[in-house]
PDB file of C-alpha atoms in Angstrom:
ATOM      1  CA  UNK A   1       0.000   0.000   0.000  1.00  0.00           C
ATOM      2  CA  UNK A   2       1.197   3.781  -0.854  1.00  0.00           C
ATOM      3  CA  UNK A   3       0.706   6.696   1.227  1.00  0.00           C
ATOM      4  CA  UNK A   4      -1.213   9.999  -0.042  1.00  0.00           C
ATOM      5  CA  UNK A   5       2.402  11.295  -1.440  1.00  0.00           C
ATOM      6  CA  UNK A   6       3.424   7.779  -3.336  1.00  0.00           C
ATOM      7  CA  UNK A   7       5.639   6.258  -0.086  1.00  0.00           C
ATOM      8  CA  UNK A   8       5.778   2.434   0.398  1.00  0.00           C
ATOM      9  CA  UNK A   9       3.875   1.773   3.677  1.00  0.00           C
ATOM     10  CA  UNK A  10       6.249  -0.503   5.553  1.00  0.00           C
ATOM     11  CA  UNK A  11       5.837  -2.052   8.992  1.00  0.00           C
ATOM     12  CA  UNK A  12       8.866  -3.364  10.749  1.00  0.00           C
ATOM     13  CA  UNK A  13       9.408  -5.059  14.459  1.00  0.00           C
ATOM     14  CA  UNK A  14      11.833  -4.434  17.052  1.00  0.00           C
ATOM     15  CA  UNK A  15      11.360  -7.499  18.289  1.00  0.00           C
ATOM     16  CA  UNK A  16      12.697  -7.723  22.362  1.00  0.00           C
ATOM     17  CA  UNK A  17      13.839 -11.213  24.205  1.00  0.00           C
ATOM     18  CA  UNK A  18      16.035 -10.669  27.189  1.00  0.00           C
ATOM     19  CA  UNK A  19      17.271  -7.364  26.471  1.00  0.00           C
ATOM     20  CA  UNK A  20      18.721  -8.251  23.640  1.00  0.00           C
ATOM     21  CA  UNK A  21      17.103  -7.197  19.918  1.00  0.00           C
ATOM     22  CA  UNK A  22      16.464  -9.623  16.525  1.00  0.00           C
ATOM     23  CA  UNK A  23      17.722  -8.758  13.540  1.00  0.00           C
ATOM     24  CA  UNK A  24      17.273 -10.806  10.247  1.00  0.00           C
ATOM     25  CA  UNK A  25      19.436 -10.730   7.309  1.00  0.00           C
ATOM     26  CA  UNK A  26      17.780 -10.384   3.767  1.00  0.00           C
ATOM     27  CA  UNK A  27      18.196 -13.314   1.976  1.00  0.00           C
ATOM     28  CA  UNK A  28      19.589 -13.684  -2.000  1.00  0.00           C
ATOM     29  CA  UNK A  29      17.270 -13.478  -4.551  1.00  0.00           C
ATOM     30  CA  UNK A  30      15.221  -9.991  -2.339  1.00  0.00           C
ATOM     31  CA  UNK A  31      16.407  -6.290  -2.789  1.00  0.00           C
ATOM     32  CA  UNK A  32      19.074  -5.293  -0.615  1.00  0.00           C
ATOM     33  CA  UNK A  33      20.261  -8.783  -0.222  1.00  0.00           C
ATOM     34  CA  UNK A  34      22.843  -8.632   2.462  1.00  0.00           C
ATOM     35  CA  UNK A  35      21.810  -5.959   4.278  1.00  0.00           C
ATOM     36  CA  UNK A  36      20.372  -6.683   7.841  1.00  0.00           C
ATOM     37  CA  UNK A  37      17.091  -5.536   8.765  1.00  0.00           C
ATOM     38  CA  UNK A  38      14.030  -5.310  11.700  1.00  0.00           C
ATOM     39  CA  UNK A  39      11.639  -8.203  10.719  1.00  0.00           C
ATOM     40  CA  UNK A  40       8.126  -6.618   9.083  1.00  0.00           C
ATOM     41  CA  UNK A  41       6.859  -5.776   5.445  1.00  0.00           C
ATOM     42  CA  UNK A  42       4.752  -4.393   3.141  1.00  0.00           C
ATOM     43  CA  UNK A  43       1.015  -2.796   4.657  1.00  0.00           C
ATOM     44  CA  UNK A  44      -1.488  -4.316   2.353  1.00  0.00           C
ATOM     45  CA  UNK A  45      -4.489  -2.019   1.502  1.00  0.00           C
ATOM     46  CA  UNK A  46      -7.041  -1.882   3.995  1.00  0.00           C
ATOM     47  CA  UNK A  47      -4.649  -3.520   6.537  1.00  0.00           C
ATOM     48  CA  UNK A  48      -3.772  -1.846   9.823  1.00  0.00           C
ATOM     49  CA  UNK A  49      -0.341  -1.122  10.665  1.00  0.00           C
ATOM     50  CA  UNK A  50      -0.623  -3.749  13.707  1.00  0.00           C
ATOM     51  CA  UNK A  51      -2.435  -6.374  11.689  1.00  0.00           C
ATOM     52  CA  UNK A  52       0.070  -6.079   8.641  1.00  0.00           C
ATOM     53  CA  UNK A  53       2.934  -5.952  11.372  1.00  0.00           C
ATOM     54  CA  UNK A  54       1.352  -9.482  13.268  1.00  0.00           C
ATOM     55  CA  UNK A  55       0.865 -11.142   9.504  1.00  0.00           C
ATOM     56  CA  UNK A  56       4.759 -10.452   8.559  1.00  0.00           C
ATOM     57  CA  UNK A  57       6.215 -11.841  11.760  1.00  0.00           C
ATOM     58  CA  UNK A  58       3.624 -14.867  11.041  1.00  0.00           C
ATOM     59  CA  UNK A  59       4.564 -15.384   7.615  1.00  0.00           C
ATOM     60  CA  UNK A  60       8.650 -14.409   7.714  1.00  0.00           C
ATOM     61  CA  UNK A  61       9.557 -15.660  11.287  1.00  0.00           C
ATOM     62  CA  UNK A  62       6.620 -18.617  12.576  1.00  0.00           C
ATOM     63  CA  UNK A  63       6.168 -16.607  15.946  1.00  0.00           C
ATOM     64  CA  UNK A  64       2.996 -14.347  17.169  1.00  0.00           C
ATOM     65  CA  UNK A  65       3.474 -11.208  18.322  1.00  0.00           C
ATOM     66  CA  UNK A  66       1.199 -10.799  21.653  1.00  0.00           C
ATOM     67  CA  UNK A  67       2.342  -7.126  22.931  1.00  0.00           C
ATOM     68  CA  UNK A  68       3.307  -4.311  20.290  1.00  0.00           C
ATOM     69  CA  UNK A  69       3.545  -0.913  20.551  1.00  0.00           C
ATOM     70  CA  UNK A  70       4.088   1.768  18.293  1.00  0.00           C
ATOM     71  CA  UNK A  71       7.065   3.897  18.701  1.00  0.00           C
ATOM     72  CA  UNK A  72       8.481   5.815  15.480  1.00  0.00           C
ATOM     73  CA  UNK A  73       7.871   6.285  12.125  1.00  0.00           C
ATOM     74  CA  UNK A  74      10.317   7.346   9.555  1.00  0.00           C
ATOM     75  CA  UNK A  75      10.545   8.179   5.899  1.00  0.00           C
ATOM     76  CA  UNK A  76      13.349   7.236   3.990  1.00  0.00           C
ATOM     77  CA  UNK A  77      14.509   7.475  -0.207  1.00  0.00           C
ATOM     78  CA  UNK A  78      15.268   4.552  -1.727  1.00  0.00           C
ATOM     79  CA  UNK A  79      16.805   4.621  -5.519  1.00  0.00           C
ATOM     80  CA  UNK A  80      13.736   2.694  -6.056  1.00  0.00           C
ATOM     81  CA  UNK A  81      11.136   5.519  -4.356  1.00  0.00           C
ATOM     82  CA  UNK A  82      10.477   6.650  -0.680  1.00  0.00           C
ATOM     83  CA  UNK A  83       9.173   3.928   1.928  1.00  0.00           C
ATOM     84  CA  UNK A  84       7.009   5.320   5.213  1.00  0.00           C
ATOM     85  CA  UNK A  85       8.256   3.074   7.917  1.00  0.00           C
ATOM     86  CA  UNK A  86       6.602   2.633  10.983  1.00  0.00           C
ATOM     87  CA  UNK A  87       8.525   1.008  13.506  1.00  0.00           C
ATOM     88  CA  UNK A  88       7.135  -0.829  16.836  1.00  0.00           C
ATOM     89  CA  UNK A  89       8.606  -2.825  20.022  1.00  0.00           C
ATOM     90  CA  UNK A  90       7.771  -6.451  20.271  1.00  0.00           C
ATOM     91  CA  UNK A  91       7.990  -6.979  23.843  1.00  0.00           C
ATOM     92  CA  UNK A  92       5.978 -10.379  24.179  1.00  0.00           C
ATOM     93  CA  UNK A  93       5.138 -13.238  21.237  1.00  0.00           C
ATOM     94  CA  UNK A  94       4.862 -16.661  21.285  1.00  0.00           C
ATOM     95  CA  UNK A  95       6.110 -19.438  19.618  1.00  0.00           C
ATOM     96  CA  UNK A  96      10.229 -19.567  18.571  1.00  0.00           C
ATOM     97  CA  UNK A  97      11.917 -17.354  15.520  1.00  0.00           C
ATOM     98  CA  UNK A  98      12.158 -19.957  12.556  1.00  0.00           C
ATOM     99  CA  UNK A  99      12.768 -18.474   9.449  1.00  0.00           C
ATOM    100  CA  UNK A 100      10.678 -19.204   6.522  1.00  0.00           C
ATOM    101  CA  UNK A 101      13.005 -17.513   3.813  1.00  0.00           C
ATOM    102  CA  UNK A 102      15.611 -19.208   4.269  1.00  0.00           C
ATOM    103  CA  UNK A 103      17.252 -15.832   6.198  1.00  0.00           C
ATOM    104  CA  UNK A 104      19.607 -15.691   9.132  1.00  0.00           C
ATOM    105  CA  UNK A 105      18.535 -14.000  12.129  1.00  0.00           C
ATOM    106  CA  UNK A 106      20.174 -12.947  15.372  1.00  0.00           C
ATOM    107  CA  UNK A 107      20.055 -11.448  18.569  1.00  0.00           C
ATOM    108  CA  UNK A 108      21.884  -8.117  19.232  1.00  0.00           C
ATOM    109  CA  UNK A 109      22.494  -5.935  22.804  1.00  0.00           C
ATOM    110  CA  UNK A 110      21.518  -2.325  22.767  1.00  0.00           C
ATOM    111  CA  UNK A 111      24.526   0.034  22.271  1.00  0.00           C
ATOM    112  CA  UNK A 112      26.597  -2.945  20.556  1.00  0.00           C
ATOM    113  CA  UNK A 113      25.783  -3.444  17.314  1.00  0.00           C
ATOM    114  CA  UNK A 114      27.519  -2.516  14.362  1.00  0.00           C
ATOM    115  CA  UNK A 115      25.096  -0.252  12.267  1.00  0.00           C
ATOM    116  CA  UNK A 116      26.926  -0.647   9.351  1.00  0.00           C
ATOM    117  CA  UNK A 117      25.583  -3.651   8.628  1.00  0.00           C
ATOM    118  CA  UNK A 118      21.712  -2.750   8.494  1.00  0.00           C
ATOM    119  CA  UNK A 119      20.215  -0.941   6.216  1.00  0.00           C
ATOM    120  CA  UNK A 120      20.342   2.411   5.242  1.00  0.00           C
ATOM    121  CA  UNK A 121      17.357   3.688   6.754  1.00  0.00           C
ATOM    122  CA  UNK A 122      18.200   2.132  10.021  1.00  0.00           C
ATOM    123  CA  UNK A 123      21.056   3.783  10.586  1.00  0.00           C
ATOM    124  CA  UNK A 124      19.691   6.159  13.331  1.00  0.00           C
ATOM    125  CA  UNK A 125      16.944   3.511  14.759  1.00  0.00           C
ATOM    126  CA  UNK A 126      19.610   1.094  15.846  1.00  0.00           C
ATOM    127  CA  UNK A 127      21.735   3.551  18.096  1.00  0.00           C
ATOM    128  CA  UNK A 128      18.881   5.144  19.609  1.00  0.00           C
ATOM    129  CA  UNK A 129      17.454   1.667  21.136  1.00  0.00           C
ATOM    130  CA  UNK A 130      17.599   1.038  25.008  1.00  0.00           C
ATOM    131  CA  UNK A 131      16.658  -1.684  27.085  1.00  0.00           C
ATOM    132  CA  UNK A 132      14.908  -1.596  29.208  1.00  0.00           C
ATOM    133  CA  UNK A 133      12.111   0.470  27.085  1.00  0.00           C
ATOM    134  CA  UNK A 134      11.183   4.052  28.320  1.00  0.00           C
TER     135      UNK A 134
END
């Protein structure tokens, strides 16, 4: 789904587990292959941000998300066109992380991961998270 000015409507999940953070890894064969990322996706039309946020996780990672809460949204330009991404905290979910897409995933602490390795528009959200949450 597209916002009113043309942006990408993208979810993604800061997903918590004992103060530590997941991150997956875009897998070959997707845009930006490489690149880490926060788990999430595309907002399909008529989807809410939490719903479309819940369905990703589902679909990419096998685990529900229980307790989410909104906490920044960002715009960000793309060669390929702006995204909207609206980024939330994952502080409960059940079930394990099992990728679907054949991506690698991993837990990082707060303050010690290397942000060159995510994505572009990440590169502020990953220094400014804290455990525990404000």
């Amino acid at each position: 789904m597209v916002d009113a000015s043309g942006a990408l409507m993208v979810v993604a999940g800061i997903v918590w587990k004992d103060g530590l953070f997941l991150g997956v890894e875009r897998p070959e064969g997707k845009a930006h292959a490489g690149w880490w990322e926060f788990p999430g996706g595309k907002v399909e039309p008529g989807e809410s941000l939490e719903a479309a946020l819940i369905r990703e996780l589902e679909e990419e990672l096998s685990f529900t998300s229980t307790r989410l809460v909104f906490w920044r949204e960002k715009r960000f330009v793309y060669p390929q066109g702006p995204v909207q991404l609206n980024f939330f905290h994952v502080t409960h979910f059940t079930g394990d992380v099992v990728p679907r897409e054949g991506q690698r995933f991993a837990w990082f602490t707060p303050g010690q991961a290397d942000v060159s390795i995510f994505l572009p528009a990440n590169g502020d959200i990953v220094p400014a998270l804290r455990w525990p949450l404000p």
